[in-house]
């Protein structure tokens, strides 16, 4: 684990916008579940959520955390199935039919 001082000047967050049944707009920050606003319009919701996030983040320090993962001792369980249908004519025919169907769907 490695914690390093941050020199971040920007932070990318994701705003989720949703229309309610009453026509109001809800905006929330996916990464900050307590940052949520509801407003009469999309524009008002965006302005309000930005103000809320700016206020919330003015009180915090962002520190990147790098975590080193140990390599897994386990072998990938799917490895034993690699190539199991190689040379199987029936499987090749089914795969070709599936590919043709996908190609037709792409053209539609």
Short mmCIF file of C-alpha atoms in Angstrom, two decimals:
data_model
loop_
_atom_site.label_atom_id
_atom_site.label_comp_id
_atom_site.label_asym_id
_atom_site.label_seq_id
_atom_site.Cartn_x
_atom_site.Cartn_y
_atom_site.Cartn_z
CA UNK A 1 0.00 0.00 0.00
CA UNK A 2 1.33 3.39 -0.93
CA UNK A 3 -0.15 6.75 0.12
CA UNK A 4 1.39 9.73 -1.63
CA UNK A 5 0.77 13.47 -1.27
CA UNK A 6 -1.62 14.72 -3.89
CA UNK A 7 -1.03 17.45 -6.41
CA UNK A 8 -4.47 16.97 -7.96
CA UNK A 9 -6.01 20.10 -9.34
CA UNK A 10 -9.06 18.44 -10.90
CA UNK A 11 -11.31 15.56 -10.01
CA UNK A 12 -13.63 13.93 -12.53
CA UNK A 13 -17.04 13.02 -11.12
CA UNK A 14 -20.13 11.65 -12.82
CA UNK A 15 -23.47 13.46 -12.59
CA UNK A 16 -26.55 11.30 -12.98
CA UNK A 17 -29.64 13.20 -14.16
CA UNK A 18 -33.13 11.80 -13.89
CA UNK A 19 -36.55 13.21 -14.66
CA UNK A 20 -39.19 12.57 -12.01
CA UNK A 21 -42.82 11.78 -12.83
CA UNK A 22 -43.69 15.34 -11.81
CA UNK A 23 -41.25 16.78 -14.38
CA UNK A 24 -38.57 17.86 -11.92
CA UNK A 25 -34.92 16.94 -12.42
CA UNK A 26 -32.87 15.00 -9.90
CA UNK A 27 -29.09 15.28 -10.10
CA UNK A 28 -26.71 13.21 -8.06
CA UNK A 29 -23.01 12.48 -7.99
CA UNK A 30 -22.32 8.78 -8.54
CA UNK A 31 -19.12 8.86 -6.50
CA UNK A 32 -20.59 10.89 -3.62
CA UNK A 33 -23.90 9.29 -2.69
CA UNK A 34 -24.85 12.05 -0.25
CA UNK A 35 -24.64 14.72 -2.99
CA UNK A 36 -28.16 14.87 -4.43
CA UNK A 37 -30.41 17.75 -5.48
CA UNK A 38 -33.83 18.14 -7.05
CA UNK A 39 -34.81 21.18 -9.12
CA UNK A 40 -37.46 22.43 -11.52
CA UNK A 41 -35.21 22.17 -14.58
CA UNK A 42 -32.13 20.36 -15.85
CA UNK A 43 -30.08 23.57 -15.83
CA UNK A 44 -31.11 24.46 -12.26
CA UNK A 45 -30.24 20.93 -11.12
CA UNK A 46 -26.78 21.13 -12.73
CA UNK A 47 -26.04 24.49 -11.11
CA UNK A 48 -27.26 23.27 -7.72
CA UNK A 49 -25.31 19.99 -7.82
CA UNK A 50 -22.12 21.81 -8.80
CA UNK A 51 -22.54 24.23 -5.88
CA UNK A 52 -23.19 21.33 -3.50
CA UNK A 53 -20.12 19.41 -4.69
CA UNK A 54 -17.90 22.50 -4.49
CA UNK A 55 -19.07 23.11 -0.92
CA UNK A 56 -18.61 19.45 0.05
CA UNK A 57 -15.14 19.15 -1.46
CA UNK A 58 -13.92 22.45 -0.01
CA UNK A 59 -13.68 20.62 3.33
CA UNK A 60 -11.81 17.49 2.17
CA UNK A 61 -8.35 16.46 1.06
CA UNK A 62 -8.02 14.00 -1.80
CA UNK A 63 -5.13 11.56 -1.42
CA UNK A 64 -4.47 8.89 -4.06
CA UNK A 65 -3.99 5.41 -2.66
CA UNK A 66 -2.04 2.86 -4.65
CA UNK A 67 -2.65 -0.74 -3.65
CA UNK A 68 -0.40 -3.59 -4.79
CA UNK A 69 -2.26 -6.82 -5.35
CA UNK A 70 -0.60 -10.17 -4.79
CA UNK A 71 -0.66 -12.45 -7.81
CA UNK A 72 -3.24 -15.17 -7.47
CA UNK A 73 -2.03 -18.71 -6.77
CA UNK A 74 -5.11 -20.04 -8.49
CA UNK A 75 -5.15 -20.87 -12.13
CA UNK A 76 -7.92 -19.34 -14.19
CA UNK A 77 -10.77 -21.91 -13.99
CA UNK A 78 -11.65 -21.35 -17.66
CA UNK A 79 -8.18 -22.34 -18.86
CA UNK A 80 -9.06 -26.04 -18.95
CA UNK A 81 -11.82 -25.33 -21.49
CA UNK A 82 -9.65 -23.44 -24.00
CA UNK A 83 -9.67 -25.28 -27.30
CA UNK A 84 -12.05 -28.01 -26.19
CA UNK A 85 -14.14 -27.64 -29.38
CA UNK A 86 -11.17 -27.44 -31.74
CA UNK A 87 -11.79 -29.73 -34.71
CA UNK A 88 -15.46 -30.30 -33.73
CA UNK A 89 -17.38 -29.91 -37.03
CA UNK A 90 -20.79 -29.67 -35.34
CA UNK A 91 -19.61 -26.88 -33.05
CA UNK A 92 -18.04 -25.05 -36.01
CA UNK A 93 -21.37 -25.25 -37.86
CA UNK A 94 -23.29 -23.85 -34.86
CA UNK A 95 -20.71 -21.06 -34.42
CA UNK A 96 -21.02 -20.15 -38.12
CA UNK A 97 -24.83 -20.01 -37.83
CA UNK A 98 -24.59 -17.76 -34.77
CA UNK A 99 -22.15 -15.46 -36.55
CA UNK A 100 -24.42 -15.25 -39.60
CA UNK A 101 -27.35 -14.38 -37.36
CA UNK A 102 -25.33 -11.63 -35.66
CA UNK A 103 -24.28 -10.27 -39.03
CA UNK A 104 -27.94 -10.12 -40.13
CA UNK A 105 -28.85 -8.32 -36.90
CA UNK A 106 -26.08 -5.78 -37.53
CA UNK A 107 -27.49 -5.01 -40.97
CA UNK A 108 -31.03 -4.56 -39.66
#
